[in-house]
Short mmCIF file of N, CA and C in Angstrom, two decimals:
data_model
loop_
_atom_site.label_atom_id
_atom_site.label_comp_id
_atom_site.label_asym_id
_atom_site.label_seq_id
_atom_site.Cartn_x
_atom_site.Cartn_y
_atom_site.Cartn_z
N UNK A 1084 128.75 111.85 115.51
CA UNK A 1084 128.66 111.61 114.08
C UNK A 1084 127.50 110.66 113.81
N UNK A 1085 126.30 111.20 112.77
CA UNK A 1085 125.41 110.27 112.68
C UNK A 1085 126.09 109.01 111.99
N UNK A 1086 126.68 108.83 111.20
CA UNK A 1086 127.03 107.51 110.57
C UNK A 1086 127.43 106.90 111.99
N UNK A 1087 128.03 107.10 112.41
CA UNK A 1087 128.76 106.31 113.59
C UNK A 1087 127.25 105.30 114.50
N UNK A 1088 126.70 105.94 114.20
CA UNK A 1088 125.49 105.65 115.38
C UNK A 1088 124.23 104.68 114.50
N UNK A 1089 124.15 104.92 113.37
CA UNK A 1089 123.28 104.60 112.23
C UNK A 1089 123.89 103.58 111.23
N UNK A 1090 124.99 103.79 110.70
CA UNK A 1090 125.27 103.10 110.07
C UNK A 1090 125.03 103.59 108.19
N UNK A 1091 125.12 102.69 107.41
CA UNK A 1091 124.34 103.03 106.21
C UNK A 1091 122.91 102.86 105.91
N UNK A 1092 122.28 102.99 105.06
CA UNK A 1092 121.21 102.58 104.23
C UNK A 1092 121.46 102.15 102.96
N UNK A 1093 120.37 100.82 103.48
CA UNK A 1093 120.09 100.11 102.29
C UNK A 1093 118.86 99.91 101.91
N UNK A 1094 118.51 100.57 100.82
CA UNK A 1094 117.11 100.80 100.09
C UNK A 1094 116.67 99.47 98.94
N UNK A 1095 115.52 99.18 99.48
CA UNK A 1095 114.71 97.89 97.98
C UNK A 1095 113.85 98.52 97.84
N UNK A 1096 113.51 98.22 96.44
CA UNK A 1096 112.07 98.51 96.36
C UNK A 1096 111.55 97.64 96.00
N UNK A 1097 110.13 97.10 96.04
CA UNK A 1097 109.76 96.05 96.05
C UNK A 1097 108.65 96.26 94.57
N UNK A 1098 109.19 95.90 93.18
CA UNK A 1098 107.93 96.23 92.08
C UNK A 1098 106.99 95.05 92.33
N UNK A 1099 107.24 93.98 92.79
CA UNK A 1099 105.91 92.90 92.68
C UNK A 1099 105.94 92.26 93.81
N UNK A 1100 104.75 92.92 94.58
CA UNK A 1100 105.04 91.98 96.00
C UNK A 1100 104.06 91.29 96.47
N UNK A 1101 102.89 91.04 95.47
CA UNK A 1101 102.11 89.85 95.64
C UNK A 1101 102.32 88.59 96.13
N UNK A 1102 103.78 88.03 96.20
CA UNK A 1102 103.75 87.03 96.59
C UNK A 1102 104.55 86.83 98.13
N UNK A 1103 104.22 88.33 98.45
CA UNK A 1103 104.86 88.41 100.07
C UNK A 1103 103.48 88.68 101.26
N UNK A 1104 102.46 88.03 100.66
CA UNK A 1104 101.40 88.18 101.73
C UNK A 1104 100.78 87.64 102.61
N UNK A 1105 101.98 86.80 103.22
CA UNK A 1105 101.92 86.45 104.45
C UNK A 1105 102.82 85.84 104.76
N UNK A 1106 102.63 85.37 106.07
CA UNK A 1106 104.73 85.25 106.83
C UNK A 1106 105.05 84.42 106.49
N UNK A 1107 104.46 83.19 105.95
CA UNK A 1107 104.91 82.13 105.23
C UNK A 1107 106.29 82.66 103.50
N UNK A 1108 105.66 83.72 103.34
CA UNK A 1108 105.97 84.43 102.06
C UNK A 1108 106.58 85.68 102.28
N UNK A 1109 107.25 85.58 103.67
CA UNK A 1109 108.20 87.38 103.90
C UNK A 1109 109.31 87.74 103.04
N UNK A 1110 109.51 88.71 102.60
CA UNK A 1110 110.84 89.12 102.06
C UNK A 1110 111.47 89.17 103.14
N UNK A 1111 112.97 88.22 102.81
CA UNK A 1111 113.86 88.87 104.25
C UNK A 1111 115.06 89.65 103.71
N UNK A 1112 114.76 90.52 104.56
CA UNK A 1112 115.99 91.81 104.52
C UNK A 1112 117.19 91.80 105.24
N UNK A 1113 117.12 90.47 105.99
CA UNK A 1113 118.62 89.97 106.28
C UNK A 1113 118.47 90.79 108.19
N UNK A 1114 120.18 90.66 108.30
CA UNK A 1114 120.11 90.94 109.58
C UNK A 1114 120.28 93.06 109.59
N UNK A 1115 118.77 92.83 110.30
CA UNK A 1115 119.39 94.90 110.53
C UNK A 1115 120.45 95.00 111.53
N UNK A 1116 121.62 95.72 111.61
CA UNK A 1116 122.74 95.57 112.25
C UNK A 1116 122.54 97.45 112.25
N UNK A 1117 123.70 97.48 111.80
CA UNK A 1117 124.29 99.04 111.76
C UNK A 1117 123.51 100.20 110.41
N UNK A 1118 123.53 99.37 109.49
CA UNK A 1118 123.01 99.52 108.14
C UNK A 1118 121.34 99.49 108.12
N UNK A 1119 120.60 100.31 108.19
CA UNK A 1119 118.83 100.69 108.13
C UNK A 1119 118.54 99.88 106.99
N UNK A 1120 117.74 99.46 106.83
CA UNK A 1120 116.33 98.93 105.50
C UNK A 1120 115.39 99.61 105.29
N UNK A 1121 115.46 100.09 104.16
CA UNK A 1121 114.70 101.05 103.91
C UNK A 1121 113.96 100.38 102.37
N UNK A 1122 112.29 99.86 102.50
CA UNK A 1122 111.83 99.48 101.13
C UNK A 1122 110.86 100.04 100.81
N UNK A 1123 110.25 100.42 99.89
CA UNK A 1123 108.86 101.30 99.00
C UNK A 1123 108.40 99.92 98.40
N UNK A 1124 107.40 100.54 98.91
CA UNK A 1124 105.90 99.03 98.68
C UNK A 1124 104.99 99.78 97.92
N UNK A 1125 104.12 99.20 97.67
CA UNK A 1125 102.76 98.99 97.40
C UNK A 1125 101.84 97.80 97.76
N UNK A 1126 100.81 97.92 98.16
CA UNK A 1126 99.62 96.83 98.15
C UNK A 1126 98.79 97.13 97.73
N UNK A 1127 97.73 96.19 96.23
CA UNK A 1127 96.90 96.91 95.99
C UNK A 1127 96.58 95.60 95.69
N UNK A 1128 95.36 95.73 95.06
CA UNK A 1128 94.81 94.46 94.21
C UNK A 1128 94.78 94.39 92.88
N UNK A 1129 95.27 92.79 92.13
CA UNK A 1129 95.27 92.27 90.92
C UNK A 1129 93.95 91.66 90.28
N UNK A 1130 93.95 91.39 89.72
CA UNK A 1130 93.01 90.56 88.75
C UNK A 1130 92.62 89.38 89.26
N UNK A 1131 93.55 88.82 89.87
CA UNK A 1131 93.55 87.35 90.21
C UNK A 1131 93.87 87.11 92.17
N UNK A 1132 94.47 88.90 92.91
CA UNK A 1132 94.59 88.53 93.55
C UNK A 1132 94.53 89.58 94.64
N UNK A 1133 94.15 89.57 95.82
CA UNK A 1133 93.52 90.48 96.44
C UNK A 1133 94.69 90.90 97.70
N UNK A 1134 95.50 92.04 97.61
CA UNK A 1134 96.66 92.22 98.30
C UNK A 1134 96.40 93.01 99.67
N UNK A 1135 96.18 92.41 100.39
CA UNK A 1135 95.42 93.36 102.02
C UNK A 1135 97.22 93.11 102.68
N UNK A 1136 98.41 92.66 102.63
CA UNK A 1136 99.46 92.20 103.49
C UNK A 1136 100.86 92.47 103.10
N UNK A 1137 101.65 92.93 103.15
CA UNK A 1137 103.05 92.76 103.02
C UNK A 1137 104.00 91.99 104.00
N UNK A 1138 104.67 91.18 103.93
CA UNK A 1138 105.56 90.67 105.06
C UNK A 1138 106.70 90.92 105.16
N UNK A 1139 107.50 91.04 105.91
CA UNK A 1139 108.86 91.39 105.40
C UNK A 1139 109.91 90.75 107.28
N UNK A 1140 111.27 89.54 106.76
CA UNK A 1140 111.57 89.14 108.11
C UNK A 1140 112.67 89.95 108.14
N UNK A 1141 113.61 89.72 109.30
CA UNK A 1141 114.55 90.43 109.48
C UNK A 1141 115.34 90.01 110.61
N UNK A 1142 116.50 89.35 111.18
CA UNK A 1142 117.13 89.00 111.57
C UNK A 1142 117.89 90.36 113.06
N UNK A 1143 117.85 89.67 114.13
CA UNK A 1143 118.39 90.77 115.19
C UNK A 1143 119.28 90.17 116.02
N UNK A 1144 120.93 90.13 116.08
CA UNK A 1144 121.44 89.81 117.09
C UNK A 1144 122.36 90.57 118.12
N UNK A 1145 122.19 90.51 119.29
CA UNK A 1145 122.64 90.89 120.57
C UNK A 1145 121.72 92.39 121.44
N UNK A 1146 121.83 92.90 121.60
CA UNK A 1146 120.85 94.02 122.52
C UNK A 1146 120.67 95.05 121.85
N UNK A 1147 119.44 95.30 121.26
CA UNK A 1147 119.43 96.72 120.16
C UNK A 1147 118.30 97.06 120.17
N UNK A 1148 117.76 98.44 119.87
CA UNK A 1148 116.15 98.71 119.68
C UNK A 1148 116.07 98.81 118.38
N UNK A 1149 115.18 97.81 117.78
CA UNK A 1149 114.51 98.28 116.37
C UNK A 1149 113.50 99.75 116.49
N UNK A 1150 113.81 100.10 115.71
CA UNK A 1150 112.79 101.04 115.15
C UNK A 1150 112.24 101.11 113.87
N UNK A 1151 110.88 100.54 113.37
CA UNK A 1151 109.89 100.13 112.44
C UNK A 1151 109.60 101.33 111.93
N UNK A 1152 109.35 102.75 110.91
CA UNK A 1152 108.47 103.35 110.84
C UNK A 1152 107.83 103.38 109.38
N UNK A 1153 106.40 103.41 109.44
CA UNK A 1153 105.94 103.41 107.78
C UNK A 1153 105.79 104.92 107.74
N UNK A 1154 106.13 105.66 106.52
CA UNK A 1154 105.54 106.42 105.76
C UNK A 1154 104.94 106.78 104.91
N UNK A 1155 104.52 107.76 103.59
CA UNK A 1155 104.18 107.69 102.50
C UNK A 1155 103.23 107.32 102.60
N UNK A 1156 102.27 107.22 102.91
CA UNK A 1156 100.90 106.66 103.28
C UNK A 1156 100.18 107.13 102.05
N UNK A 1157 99.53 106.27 101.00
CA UNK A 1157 98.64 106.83 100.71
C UNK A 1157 97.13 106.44 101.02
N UNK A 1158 96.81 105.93 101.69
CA UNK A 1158 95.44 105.15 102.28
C UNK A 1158 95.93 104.71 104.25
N UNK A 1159 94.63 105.06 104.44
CA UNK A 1159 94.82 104.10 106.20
C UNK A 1159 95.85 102.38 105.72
N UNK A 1160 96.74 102.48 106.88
CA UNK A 1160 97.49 101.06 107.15
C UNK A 1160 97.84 101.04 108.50
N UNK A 1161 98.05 99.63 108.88
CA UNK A 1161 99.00 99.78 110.15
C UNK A 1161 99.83 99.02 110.18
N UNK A 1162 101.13 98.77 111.09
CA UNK A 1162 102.01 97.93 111.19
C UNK A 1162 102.30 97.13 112.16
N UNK A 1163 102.84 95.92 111.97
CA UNK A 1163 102.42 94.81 112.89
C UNK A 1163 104.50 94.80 113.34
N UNK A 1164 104.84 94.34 114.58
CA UNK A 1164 106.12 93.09 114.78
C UNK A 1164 105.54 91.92 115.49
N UNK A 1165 106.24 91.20 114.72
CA UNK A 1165 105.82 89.74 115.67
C UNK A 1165 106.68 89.10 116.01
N UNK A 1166 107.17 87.84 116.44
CA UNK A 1166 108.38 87.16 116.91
C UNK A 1166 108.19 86.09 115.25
N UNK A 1167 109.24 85.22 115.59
CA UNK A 1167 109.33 84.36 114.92
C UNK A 1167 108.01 83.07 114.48
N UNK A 1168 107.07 82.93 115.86
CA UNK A 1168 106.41 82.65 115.58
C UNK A 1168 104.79 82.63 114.97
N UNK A 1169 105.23 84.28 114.84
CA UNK A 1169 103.93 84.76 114.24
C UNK A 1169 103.10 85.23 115.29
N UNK A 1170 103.61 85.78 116.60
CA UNK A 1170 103.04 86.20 117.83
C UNK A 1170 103.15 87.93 117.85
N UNK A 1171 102.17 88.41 117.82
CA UNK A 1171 102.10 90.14 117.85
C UNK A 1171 102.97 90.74 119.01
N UNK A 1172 104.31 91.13 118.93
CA UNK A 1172 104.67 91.55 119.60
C UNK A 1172 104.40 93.45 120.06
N UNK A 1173 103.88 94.39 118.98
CA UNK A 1173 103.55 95.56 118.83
C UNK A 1173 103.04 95.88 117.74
N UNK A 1174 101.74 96.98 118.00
CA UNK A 1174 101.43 97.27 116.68
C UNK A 1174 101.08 98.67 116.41
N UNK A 1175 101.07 99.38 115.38
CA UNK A 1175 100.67 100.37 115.22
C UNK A 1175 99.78 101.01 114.18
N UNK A 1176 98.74 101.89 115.26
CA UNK A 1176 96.91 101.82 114.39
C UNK A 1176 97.01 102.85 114.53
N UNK A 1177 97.76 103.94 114.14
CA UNK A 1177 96.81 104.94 113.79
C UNK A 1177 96.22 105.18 112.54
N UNK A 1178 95.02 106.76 112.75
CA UNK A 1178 94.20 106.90 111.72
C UNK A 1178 94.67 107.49 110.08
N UNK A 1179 93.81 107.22 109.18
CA UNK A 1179 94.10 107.60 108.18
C UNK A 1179 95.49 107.69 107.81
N UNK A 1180 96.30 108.78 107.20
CA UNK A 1180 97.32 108.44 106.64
C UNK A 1180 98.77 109.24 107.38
N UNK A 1181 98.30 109.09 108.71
CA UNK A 1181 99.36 109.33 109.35
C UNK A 1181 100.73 108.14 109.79
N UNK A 1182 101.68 108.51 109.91
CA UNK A 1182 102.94 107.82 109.63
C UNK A 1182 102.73 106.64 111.01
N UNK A 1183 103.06 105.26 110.74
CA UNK A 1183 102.97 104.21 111.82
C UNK A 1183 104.60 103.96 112.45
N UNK A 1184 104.88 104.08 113.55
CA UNK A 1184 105.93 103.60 114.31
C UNK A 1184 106.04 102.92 115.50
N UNK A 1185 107.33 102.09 115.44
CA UNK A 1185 107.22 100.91 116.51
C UNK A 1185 108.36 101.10 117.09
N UNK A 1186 108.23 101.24 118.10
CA UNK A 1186 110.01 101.18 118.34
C UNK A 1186 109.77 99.90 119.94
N UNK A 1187 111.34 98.81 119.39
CA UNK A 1187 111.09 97.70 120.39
C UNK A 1187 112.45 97.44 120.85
N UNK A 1188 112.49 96.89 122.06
CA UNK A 1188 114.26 96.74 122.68
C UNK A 1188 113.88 95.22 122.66
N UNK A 1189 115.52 94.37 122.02
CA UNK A 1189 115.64 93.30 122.15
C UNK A 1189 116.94 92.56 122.55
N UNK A 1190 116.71 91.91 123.57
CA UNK A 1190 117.68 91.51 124.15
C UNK A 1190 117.78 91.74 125.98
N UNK A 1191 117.20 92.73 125.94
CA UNK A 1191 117.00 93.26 127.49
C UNK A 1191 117.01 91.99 128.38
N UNK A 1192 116.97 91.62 129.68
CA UNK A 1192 116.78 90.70 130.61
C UNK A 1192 115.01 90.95 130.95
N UNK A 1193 114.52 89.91 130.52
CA UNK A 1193 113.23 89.44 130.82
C UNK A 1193 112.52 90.45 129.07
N UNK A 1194 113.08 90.73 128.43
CA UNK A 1194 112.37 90.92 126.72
C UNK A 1194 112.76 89.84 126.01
N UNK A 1195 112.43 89.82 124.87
CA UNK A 1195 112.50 89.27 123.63
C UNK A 1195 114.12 88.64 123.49
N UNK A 1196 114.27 88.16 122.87
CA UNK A 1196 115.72 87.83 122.41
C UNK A 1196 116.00 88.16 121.18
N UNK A 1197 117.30 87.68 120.62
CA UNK A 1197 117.76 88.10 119.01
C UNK A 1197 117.04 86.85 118.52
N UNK A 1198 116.78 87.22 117.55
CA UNK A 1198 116.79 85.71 116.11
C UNK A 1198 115.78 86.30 115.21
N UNK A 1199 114.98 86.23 114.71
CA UNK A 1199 114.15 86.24 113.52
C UNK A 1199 112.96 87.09 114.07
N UNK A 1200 112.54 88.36 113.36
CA UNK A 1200 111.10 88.84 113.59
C UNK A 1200 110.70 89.09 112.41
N UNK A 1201 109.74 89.52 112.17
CA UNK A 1201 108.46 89.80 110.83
C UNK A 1201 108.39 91.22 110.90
N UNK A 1202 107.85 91.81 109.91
CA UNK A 1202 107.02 93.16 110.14
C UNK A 1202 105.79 92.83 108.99
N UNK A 1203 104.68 92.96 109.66
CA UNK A 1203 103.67 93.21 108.93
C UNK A 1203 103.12 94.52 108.20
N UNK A 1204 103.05 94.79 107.25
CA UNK A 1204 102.22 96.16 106.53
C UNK A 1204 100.86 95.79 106.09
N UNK A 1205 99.82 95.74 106.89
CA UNK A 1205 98.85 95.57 106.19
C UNK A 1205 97.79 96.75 106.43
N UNK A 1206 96.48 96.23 105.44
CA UNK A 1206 95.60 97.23 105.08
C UNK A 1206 93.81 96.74 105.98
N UNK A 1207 93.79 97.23 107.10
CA UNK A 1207 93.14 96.48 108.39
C UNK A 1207 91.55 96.69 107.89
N UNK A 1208 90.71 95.26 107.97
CA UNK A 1208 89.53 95.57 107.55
C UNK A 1208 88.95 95.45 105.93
N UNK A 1209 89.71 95.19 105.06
CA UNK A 1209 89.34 94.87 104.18
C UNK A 1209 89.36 94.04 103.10
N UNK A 1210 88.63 93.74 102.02
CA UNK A 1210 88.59 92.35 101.21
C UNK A 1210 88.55 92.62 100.09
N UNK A 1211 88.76 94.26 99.75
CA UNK A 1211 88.89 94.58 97.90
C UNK A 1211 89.63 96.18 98.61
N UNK A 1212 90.13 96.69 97.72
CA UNK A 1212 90.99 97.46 97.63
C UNK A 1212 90.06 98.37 96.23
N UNK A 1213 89.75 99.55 96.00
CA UNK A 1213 90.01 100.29 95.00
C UNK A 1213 90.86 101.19 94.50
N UNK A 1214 91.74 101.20 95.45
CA UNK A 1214 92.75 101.68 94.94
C UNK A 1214 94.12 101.25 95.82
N UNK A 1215 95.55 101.40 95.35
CA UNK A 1215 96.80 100.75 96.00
C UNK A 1215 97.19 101.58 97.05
N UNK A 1216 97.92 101.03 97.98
CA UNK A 1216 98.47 102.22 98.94
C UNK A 1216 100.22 101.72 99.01
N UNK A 1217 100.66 103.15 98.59
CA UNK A 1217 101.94 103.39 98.53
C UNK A 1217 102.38 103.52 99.69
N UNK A 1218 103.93 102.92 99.92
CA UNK A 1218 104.39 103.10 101.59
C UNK A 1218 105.79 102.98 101.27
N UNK A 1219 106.61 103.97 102.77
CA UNK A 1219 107.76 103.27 102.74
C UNK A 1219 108.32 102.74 104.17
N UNK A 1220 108.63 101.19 104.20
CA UNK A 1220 108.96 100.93 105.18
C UNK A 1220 110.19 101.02 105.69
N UNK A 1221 110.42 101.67 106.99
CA UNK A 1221 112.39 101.99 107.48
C UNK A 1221 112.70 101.24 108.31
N UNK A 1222 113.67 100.08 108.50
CA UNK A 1222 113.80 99.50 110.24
C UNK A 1222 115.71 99.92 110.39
N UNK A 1223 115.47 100.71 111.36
CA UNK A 1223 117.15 100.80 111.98
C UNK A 1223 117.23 100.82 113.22
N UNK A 1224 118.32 100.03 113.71
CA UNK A 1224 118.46 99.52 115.19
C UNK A 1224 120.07 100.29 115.35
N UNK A 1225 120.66 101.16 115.94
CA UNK A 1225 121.46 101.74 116.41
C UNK A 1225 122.48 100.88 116.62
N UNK A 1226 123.66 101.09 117.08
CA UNK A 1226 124.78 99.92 117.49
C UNK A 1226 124.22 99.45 119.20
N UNK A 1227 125.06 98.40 119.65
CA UNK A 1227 124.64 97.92 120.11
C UNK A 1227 124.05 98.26 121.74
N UNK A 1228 122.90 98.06 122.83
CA UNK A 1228 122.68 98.32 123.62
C UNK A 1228 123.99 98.21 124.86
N UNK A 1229 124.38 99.45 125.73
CA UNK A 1229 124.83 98.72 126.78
C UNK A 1229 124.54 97.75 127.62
N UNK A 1230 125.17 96.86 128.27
CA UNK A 1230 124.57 96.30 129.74
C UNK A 1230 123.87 96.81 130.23
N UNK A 1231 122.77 96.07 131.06
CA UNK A 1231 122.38 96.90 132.17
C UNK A 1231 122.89 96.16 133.69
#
């Protein structure tokens, strides 16, 4: 049964997210558990302010693989995870407006641990925007990893 394995979805959308552009300024979407995050962005540029970043944190506890993927692309982007301290843990570059995915195990013996990560959405390489790029970001981590 997919629910069993997935959990629900929970969808944001984000209408003003200028003031999430950088990790200092993440939206947090709480802990991904069973239940996916699923948010529709935009980054584009204002009048007053030049949007190359989205941040977004997210909370992970005990042994699980996130899985990050952007879609909806309307312009080249890529997507960043980092740890808590703002350290690149994976990223994903591909070209033009093909879909970005990350998939990361946490908790493993000798990986990462649970507590706090980031996801970055940004727009690589540039300092004006002419036009916005629409996205949607998904993170769902399955129930929990066995032992190994």
């Amino acid at each position: 049964n997919a629910a069993d394995n997935w959990g629900s979805l929970v969808t944001l959308t984000v209408l003003s997210d200028t003031d999430i552009y950088d990790i200092a300024h993440a939206q947090d979407l709480g802990e991904i558990g069973n239940a996916a995050q699923k948010v529709v962005g935009q980054i584009g540029q204002t009048a007053t302010n030049i949007d190359t970043n989205d941040w977004y944190t997210f909370t992970i506890t005990g042994r699980r693989t996130i899985t990050a993927t952007l879609t909806g692309l309307t312009r080249n982007a890529q997507l960043q995870l980092t740890d808590a301290a703002g350290n690149v843990l994976k990223t994903s570059a591909r070209t033009g407006t093909a879909n970005e995915k990350i998939v990361f195990s946490v908790g493993d013996v000798g990986s990462a641990t649970t507590g706090t990560y980031f996801v970055r959405v940004m727009v690589p390489g540039v300092t004006s925007l002419d036009s916005v790029l629409d996205y949607t970001l998904e993170l769902t981590s399955p129930k929990t990893l066995p032992p190994t």
